[in-house]
Coordinates of C-alpha atoms in Angstrom, one line a residue:
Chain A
X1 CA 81.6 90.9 95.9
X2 CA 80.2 87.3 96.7
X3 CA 82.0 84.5 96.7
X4 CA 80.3 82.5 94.4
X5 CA 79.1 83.8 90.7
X6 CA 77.4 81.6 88.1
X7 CA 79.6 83.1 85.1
X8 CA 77.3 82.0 82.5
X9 CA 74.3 84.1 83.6
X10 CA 76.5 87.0 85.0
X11 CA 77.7 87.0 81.4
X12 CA 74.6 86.7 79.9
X13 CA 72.0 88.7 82.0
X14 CA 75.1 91.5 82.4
X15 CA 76.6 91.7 79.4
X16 CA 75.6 94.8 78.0
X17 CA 78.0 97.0 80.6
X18 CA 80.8 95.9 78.5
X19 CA 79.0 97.3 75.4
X20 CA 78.3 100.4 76.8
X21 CA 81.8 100.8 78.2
X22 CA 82.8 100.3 74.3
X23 CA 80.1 103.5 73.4
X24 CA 81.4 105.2 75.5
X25 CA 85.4 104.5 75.2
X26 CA 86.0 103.1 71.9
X27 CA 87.7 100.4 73.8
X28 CA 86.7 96.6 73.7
X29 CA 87.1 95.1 77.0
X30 CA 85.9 91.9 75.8
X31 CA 89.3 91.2 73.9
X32 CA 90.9 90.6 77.6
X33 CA 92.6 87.7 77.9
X34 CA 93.6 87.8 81.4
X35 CA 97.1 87.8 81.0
X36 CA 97.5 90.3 83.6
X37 CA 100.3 92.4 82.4
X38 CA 98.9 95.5 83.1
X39 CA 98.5 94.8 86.7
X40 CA 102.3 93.5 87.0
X41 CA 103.4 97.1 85.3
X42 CA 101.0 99.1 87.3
X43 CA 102.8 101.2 89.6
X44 CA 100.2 102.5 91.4
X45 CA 99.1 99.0 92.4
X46 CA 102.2 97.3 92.9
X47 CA 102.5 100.5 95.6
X48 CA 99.0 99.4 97.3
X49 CA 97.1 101.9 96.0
X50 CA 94.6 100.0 94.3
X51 CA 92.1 97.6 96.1
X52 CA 91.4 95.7 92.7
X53 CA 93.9 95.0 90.0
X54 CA 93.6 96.5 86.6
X55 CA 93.3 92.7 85.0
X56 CA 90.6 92.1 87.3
X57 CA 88.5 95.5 86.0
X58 CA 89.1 94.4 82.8
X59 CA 87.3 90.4 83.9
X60 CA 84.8 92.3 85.7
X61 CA 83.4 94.4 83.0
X62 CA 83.7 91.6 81.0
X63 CA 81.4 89.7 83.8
X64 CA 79.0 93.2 83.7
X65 CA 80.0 93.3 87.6
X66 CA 79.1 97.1 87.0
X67 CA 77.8 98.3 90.5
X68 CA 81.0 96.9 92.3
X69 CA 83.4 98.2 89.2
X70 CA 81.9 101.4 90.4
X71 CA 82.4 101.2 93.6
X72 CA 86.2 100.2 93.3
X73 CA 89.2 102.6 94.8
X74 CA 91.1 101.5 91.6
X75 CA 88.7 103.5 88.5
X76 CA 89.8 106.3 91.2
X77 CA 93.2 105.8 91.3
X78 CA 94.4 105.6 88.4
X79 CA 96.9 108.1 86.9
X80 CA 96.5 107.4 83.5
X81 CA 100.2 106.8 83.5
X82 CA 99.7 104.4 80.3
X83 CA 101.9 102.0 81.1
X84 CA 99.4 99.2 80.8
X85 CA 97.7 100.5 77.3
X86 CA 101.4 100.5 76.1
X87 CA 102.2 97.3 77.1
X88 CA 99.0 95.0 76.3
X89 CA 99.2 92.6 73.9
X90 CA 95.6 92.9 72.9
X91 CA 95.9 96.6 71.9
X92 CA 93.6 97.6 75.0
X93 CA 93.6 101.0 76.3
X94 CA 93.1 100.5 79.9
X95 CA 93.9 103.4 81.3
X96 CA 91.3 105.2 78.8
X97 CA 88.9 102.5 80.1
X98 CA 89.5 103.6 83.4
X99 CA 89.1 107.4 82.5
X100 CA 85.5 106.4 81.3
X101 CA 84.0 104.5 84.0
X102 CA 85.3 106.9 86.4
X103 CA 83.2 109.6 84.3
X104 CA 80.1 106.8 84.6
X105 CA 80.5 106.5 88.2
X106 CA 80.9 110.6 89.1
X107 CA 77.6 110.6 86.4
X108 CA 76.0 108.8 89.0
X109 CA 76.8 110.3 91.7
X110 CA 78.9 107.0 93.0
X111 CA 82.5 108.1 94.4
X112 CA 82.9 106.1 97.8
X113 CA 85.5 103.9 96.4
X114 CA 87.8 106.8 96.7
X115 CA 86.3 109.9 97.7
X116 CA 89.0 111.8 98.8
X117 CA 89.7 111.4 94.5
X118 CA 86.6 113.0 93.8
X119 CA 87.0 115.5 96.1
X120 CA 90.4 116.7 94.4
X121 CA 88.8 116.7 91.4
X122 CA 86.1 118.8 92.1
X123 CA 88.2 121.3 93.7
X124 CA 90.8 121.5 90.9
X125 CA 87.7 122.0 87.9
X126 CA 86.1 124.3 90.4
X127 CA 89.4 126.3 90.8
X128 CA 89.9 126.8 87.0
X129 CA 86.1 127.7 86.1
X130 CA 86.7 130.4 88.7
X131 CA 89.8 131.4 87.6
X132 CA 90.5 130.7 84.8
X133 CA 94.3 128.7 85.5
X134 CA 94.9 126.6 88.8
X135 CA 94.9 128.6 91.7
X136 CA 97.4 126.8 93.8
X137 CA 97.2 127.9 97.6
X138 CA 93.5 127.9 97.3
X139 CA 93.5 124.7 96.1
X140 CA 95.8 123.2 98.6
X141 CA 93.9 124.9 101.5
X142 CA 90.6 123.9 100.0
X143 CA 91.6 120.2 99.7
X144 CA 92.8 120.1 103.8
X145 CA 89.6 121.2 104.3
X146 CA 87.8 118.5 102.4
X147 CA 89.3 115.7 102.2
X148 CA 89.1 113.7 105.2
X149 CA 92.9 112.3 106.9
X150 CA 95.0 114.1 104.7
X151 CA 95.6 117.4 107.0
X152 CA 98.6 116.6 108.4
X153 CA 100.1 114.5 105.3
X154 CA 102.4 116.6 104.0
X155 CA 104.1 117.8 107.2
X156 CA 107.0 115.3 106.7
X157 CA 108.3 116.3 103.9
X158 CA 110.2 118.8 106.4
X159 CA 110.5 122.2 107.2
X160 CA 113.1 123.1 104.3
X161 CA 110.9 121.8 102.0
X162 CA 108.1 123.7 103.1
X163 CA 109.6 127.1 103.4
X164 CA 110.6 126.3 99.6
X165 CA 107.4 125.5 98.9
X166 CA 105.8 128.6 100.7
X167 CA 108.2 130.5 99.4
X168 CA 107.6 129.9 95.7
X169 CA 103.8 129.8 95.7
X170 CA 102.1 132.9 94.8
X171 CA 99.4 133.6 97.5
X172 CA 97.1 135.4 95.2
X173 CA 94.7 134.0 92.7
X174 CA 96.1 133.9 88.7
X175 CA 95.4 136.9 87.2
X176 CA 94.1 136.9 83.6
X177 CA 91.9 139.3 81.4
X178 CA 89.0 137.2 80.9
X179 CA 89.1 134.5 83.7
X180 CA 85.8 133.3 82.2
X181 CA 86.7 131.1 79.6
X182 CA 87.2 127.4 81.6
X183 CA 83.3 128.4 82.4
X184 CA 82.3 128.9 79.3
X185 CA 84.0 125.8 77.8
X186 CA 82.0 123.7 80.4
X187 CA 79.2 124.8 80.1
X188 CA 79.0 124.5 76.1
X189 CA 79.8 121.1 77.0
X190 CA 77.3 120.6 78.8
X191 CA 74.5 121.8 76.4
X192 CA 76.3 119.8 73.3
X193 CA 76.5 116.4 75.5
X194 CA 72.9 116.9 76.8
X195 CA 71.6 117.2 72.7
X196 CA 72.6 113.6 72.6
Chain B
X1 CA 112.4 130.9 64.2
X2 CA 109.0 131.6 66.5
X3 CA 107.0 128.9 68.3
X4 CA 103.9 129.7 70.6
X5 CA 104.6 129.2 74.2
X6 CA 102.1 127.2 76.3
X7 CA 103.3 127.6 79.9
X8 CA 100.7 125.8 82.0
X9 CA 100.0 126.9 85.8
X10 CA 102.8 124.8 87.2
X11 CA 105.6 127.0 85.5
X12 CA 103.4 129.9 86.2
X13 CA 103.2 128.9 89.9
X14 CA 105.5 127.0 91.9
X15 CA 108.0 125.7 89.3
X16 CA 109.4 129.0 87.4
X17 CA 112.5 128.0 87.1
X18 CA 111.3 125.3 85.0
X19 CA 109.9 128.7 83.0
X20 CA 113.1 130.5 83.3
X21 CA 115.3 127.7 82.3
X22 CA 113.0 127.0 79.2
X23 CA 112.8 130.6 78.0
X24 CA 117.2 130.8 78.6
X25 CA 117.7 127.8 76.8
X26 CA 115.2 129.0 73.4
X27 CA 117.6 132.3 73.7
X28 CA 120.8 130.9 73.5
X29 CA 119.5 129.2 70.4
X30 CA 117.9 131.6 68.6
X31 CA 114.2 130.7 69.4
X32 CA 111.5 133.4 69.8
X33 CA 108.7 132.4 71.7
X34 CA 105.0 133.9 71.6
X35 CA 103.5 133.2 74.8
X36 CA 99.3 132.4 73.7
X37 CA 97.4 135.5 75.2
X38 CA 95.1 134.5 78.0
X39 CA 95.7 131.0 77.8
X40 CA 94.0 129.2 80.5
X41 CA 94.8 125.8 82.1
X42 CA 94.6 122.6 80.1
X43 CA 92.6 120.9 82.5
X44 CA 95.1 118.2 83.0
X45 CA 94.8 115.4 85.9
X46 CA 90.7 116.2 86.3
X47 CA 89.0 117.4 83.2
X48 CA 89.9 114.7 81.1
X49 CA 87.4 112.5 84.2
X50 CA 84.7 114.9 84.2
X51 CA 83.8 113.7 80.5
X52 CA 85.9 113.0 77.2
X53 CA 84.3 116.1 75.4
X54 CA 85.2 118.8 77.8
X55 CA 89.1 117.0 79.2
X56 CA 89.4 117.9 75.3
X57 CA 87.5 121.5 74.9
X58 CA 89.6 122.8 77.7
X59 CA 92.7 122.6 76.3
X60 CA 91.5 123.1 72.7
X61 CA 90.9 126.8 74.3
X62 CA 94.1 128.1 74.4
X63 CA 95.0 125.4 71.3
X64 CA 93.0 127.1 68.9
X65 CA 94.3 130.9 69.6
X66 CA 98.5 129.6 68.2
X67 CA 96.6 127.7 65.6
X68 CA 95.2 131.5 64.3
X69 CA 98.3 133.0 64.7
X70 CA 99.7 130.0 62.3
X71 CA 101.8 128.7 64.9
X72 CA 103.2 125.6 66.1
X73 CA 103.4 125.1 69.9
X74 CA 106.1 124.5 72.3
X75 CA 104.4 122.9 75.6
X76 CA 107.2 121.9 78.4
X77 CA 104.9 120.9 81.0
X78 CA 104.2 116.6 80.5
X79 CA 100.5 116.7 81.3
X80 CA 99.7 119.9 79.3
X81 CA 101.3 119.1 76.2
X82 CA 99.8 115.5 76.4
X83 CA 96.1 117.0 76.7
X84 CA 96.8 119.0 73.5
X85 CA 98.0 116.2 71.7
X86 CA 94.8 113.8 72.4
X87 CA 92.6 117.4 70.9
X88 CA 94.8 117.3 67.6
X89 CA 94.4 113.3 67.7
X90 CA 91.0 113.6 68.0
X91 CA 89.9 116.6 65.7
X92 CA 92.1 114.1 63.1
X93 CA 90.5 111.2 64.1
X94 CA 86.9 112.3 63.9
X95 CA 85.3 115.0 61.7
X96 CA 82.3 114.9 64.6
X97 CA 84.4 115.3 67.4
X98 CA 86.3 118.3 65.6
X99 CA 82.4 119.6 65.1
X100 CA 82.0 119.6 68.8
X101 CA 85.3 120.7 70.1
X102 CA 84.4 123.8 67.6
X103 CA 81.1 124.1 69.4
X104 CA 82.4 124.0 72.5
X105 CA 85.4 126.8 72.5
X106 CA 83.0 128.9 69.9
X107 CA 86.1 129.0 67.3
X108 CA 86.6 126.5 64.4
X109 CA 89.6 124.4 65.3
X110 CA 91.4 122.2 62.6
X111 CA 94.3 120.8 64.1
X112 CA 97.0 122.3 62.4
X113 CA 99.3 123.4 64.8
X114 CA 102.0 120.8 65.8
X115 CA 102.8 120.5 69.3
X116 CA 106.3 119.8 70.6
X117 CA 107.4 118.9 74.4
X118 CA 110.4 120.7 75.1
X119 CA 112.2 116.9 74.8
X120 CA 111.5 116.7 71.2
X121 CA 112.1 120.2 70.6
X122 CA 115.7 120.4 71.4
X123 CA 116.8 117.3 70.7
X124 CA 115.4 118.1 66.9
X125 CA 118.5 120.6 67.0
X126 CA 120.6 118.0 66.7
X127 CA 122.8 116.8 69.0
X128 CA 125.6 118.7 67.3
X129 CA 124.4 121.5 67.6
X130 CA 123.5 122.0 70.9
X131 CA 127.4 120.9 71.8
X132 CA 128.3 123.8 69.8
X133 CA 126.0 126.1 71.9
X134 CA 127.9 124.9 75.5
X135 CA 130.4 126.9 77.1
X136 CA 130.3 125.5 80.6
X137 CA 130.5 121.7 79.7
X138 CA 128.7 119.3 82.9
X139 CA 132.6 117.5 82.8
X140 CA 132.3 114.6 85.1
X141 CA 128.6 115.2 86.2
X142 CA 126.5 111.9 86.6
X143 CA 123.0 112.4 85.4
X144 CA 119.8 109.4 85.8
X145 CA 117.2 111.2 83.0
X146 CA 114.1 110.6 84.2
X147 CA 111.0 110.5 81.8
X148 CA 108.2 109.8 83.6
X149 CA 104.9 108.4 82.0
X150 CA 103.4 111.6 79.8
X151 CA 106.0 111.9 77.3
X152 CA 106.1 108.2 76.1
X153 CA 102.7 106.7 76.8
X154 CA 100.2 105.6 75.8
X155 CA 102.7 105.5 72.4
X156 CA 99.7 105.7 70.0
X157 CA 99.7 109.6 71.2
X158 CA 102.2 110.2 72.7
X159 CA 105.5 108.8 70.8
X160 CA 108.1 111.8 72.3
X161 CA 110.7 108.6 72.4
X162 CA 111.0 105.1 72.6
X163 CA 107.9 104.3 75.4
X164 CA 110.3 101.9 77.5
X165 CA 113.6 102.7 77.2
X166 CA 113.5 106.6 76.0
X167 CA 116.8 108.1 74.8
X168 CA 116.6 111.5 74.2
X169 CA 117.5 112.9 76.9
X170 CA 120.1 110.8 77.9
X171 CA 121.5 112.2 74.6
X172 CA 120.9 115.9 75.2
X173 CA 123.4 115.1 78.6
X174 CA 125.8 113.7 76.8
X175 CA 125.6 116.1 74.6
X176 CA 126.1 118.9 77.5
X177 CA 129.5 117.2 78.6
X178 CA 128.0 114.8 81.2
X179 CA 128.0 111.2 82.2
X180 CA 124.4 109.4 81.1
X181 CA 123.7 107.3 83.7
X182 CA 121.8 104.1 82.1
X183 CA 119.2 103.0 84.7
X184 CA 115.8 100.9 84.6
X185 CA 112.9 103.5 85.8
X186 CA 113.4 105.9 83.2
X187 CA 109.4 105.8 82.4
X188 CA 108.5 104.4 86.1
X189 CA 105.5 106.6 87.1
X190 CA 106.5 108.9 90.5
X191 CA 102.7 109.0 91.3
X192 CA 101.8 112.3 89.3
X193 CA 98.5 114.0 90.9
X194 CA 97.6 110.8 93.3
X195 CA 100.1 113.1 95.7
X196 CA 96.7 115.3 96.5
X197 CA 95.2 112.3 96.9
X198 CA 97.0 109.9 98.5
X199 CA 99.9 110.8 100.0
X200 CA 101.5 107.4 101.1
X201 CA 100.8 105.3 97.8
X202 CA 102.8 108.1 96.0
X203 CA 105.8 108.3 98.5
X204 CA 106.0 104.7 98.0
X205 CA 105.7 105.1 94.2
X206 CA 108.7 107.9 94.1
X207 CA 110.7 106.0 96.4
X208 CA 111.2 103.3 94.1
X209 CA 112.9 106.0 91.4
X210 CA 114.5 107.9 94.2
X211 CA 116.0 104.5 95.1
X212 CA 117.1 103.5 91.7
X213 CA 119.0 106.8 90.6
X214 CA 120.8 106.9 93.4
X215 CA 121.8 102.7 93.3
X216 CA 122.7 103.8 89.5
X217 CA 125.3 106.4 91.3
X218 CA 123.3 109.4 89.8
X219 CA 124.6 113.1 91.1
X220 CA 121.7 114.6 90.1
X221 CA 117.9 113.6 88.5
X222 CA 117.0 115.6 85.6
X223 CA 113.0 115.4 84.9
X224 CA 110.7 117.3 81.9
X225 CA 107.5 117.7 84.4
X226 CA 106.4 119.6 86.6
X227 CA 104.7 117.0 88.4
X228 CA 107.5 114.5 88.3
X229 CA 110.0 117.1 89.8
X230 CA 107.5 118.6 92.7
X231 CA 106.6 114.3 93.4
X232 CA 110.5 113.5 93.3
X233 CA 112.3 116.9 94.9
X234 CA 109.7 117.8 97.4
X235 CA 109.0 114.2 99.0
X236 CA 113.2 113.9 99.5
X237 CA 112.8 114.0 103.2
X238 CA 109.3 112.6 103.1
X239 CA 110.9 109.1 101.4
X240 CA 113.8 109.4 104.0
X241 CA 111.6 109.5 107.0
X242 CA 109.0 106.8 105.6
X243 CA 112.1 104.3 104.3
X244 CA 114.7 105.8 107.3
X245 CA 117.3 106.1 104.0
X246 CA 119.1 109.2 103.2
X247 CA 118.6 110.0 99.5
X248 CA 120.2 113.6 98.8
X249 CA 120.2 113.8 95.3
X250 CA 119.0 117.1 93.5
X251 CA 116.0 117.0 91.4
X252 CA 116.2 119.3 88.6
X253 CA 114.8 120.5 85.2
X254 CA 117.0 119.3 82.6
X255 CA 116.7 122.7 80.8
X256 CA 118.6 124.0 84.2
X257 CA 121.5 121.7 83.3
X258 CA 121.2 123.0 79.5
X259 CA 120.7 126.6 80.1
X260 CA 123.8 126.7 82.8
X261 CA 126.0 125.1 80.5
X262 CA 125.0 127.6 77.7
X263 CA 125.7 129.9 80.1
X264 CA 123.2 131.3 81.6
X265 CA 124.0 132.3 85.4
X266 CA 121.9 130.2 87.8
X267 CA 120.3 132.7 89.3
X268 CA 118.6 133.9 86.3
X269 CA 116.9 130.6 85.8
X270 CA 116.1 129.4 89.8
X271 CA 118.9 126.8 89.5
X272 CA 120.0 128.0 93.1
X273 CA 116.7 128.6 94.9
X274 CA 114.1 126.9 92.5
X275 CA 114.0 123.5 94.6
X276 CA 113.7 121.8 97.5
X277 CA 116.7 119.2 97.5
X278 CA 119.8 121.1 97.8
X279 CA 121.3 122.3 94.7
X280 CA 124.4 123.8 96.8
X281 CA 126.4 120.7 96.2
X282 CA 125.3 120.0 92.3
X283 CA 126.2 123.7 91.5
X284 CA 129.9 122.6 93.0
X285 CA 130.1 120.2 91.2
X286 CA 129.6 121.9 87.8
X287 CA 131.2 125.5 88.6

């Protein structure tokens, strides 16, 4: 982000990223006020997960500051927890807003702000279109594999804990009769999304 | 009385006494419970970012097949029975998006099934009558209810309970014979599926409820997710170690708490063996 921005043309030359946002989520950014209520009641950021706070999304697709909103950690890591929607006293759903330009940015291919997001994502849908239901031990070894610092993350949470955990995990994949239907789904979406 | 049952991978997986204690607790009250053939996974933490049509035609999957069988649906896990409540939201709040929900799953959906978390559920029983249904009253027990976000937010959806300072379950305990604990991070979010993600943020995240439960003197945590309780019970050590504190209180389902003291054994529903935290000492405290 630069340090200096003339607002007025930002605004002006920009502006249509906070229309398209409203397409897309029903949601008008533009009634932010900038009270910044949602970033105090954010947990997520208030626990340094974020790199910008949710008030200052909200200003920047406002400003049309698409490319950098993009490319933020904090469209990534978001947990939808709600906690902003339900407190903003403009009737904003945030967290929906932040649902939908994640869905922009993995449209266009942009997930550097916090890859190892998109990488979990990808895994879990690919785990239920194959499958059907989550396939848990897969998916955990599949994630180790991918994402990059996380291999030896979990290894404090102690060996009681993990024989627990190893313990009540079933190592084979869900079983279902027709393990096809996540597939199916997805793909229909697919076709009926693309008409438009 | 018959509901359809919507498990969810997490009570089909790792967290089956969350399954067990659920399916006890429906017995010793007289509810039968159709479990939807072949349902598959509601998509939860990712669909709903891979695009707003299919985070809704996932779930509207296994929706559609208690809706045919004219049933309404019981859905424990948080995240699943969220995810059905935005399709029934949606198919109510626009005819098109029914249209393409339909398209999608290759069934006609209408939206008539009403879905119930297992909160709402019980505590529709009536506080009453679920003291008449204990035999093995939690005397003396201190318990810090634990919400999390799902449930209660965003309250246009999801209205379970009062969005910042829930009750219900806090009733169901007292209800049960035990002590309510009245603490602040009843709705505070434990970090849900940012644990696969990023595993420090989170620890940080459940610390903070960890930290207040056991400040408010809780004996035990009682949660309604999966997600919550795996984020809370399985990071105990993880929180110490990061923090150097020495949290050791038990994370549990609340229907554990509700099934034992209808008296169900808890072996039968994974009370003993179900968790990570040590139970040994919360199952002293209540035998």
């Amino acid at each position: 982000m630069s340090s200096m921005l003339n607002l007025s043309a930002q605004q002006r030359e920009h502006g249509d990223f906070a229309d398209r946002v409203f397409e897309e989520s029903g949601v008008d950014v533009r009634k932010c006020y900038q009270c910044g209520k949602c970033s105090a009641g954010c947990s997520v950021h208030i626990c340094g997960g974020m790199d910008v706070s949710p008030n200052r999304i909200m200003r920047m697709v406002q400003l049309g500051m698409e490319d950098e909103v993009l490319r933020t950690r904090t469209i990534w890591a978001c947990v939808l927890c709600s906690t902003c929607t339900a407190r903003c006293p403009r009737d904003i759903d945030i967290a929906r807003v932040m649902d939908t330009i994640r869905i922009m940015a993995k449209k266009r291919g942009i997930t550097e702000g916090f890859n190892n997001a998109n990488v979990f994502h990808d895994i879990f849908m690919n785990s239920i279109i194959k499958y059907g239901r989550v396939y848990e031990a897969g998916l955990f070894v599949a994630l180790k594999l991918k994402q990059s610092g996380t291999m030896f993350a979990d290894l404090p949470i102690g060996i009681p804990a993990m024989i627990s955990a190893a313990f009540r995990m079933p190592k084979l994949p869900p079983k279902m009769k027709n393990s096809d239907q996540v597939r199916k789904v997805v793909e229909n979406c697919k076709k009926i999304e693309g008409e438009n | 009385m018959r509901y359809a049952y919507y498990p969810g991978c997490s009570l089909h997986s790792m967290e089956t006494s969350y399954d067990r204690s659920v399916k006890a607790v429906c017995k010793h009250l007289g509810v039968e419970l159709w479990e939807i053939p072949d349902w598959v996974c509601c998509g939860a933490s990712s669909g709903h970012s891979m695009g707003h049509l299919v985070g809704l035609a996932i779930p509207a999957k296994s929706l559609v097949k208690a809706e045919k069988e004219g049933l309404d649906v019981l859905a424990p896990c948080a995240a699943c029975w969220q995810r059905m409540v935005w399709v029934n939201h949606e198919i109510n709040s626009s005819p098109e998006m029914k249209d393409k929900i339909s398209r999608a799953i290759e069934e006609e959906i209408n939206g008539t099934s009403k879905i119930f978390s297992i909160i709402d559920f019980l505590a529709a029983f009536g506080m009453d009558k679920l003291a008449q249904a204990v035999k093995k009253p939690l005397k003396g027990l201190k318990v810090a209810s634990y919400y999390g976000c799902y449930y209660v937010k965003p309250p246009k959806v999801a209205h379970v309970d009062d969005p910042e300072n829930p009750h219900l379950m806090d009733d169901m305990m007292k209800a049960l014979g035990a002590e309510a604990v009245d603490w602040p991070f009843k709705t505070e979010c434990c970090g849900a599926s940012m644990i696969f993600q990023d595993v420090d943020t989170t620890v940080s995240m459940s610390k903070k409820i960890v930290e207040m439960a056991y400040k408010a003197g809780a004996d035990v945590i009682v949660t309604a997710c999966p997600v919550c309780e795996m984020n809370l019970d399985m990071r105990m050590e993880q929180i110490n170690k990061k923090f150097k504190t020495n949290y050791k209180i038990p994370v549990v389902y609340f229907t554990e708490l509700m099934a034992y003291a209808m008296g169900s054994v808890p072996q039968e529903i994974g009370l003993d063996s179900g968790h990570c935290t040590d139970t040994q000492l919360l199952l002293a405290k209540i035998s």
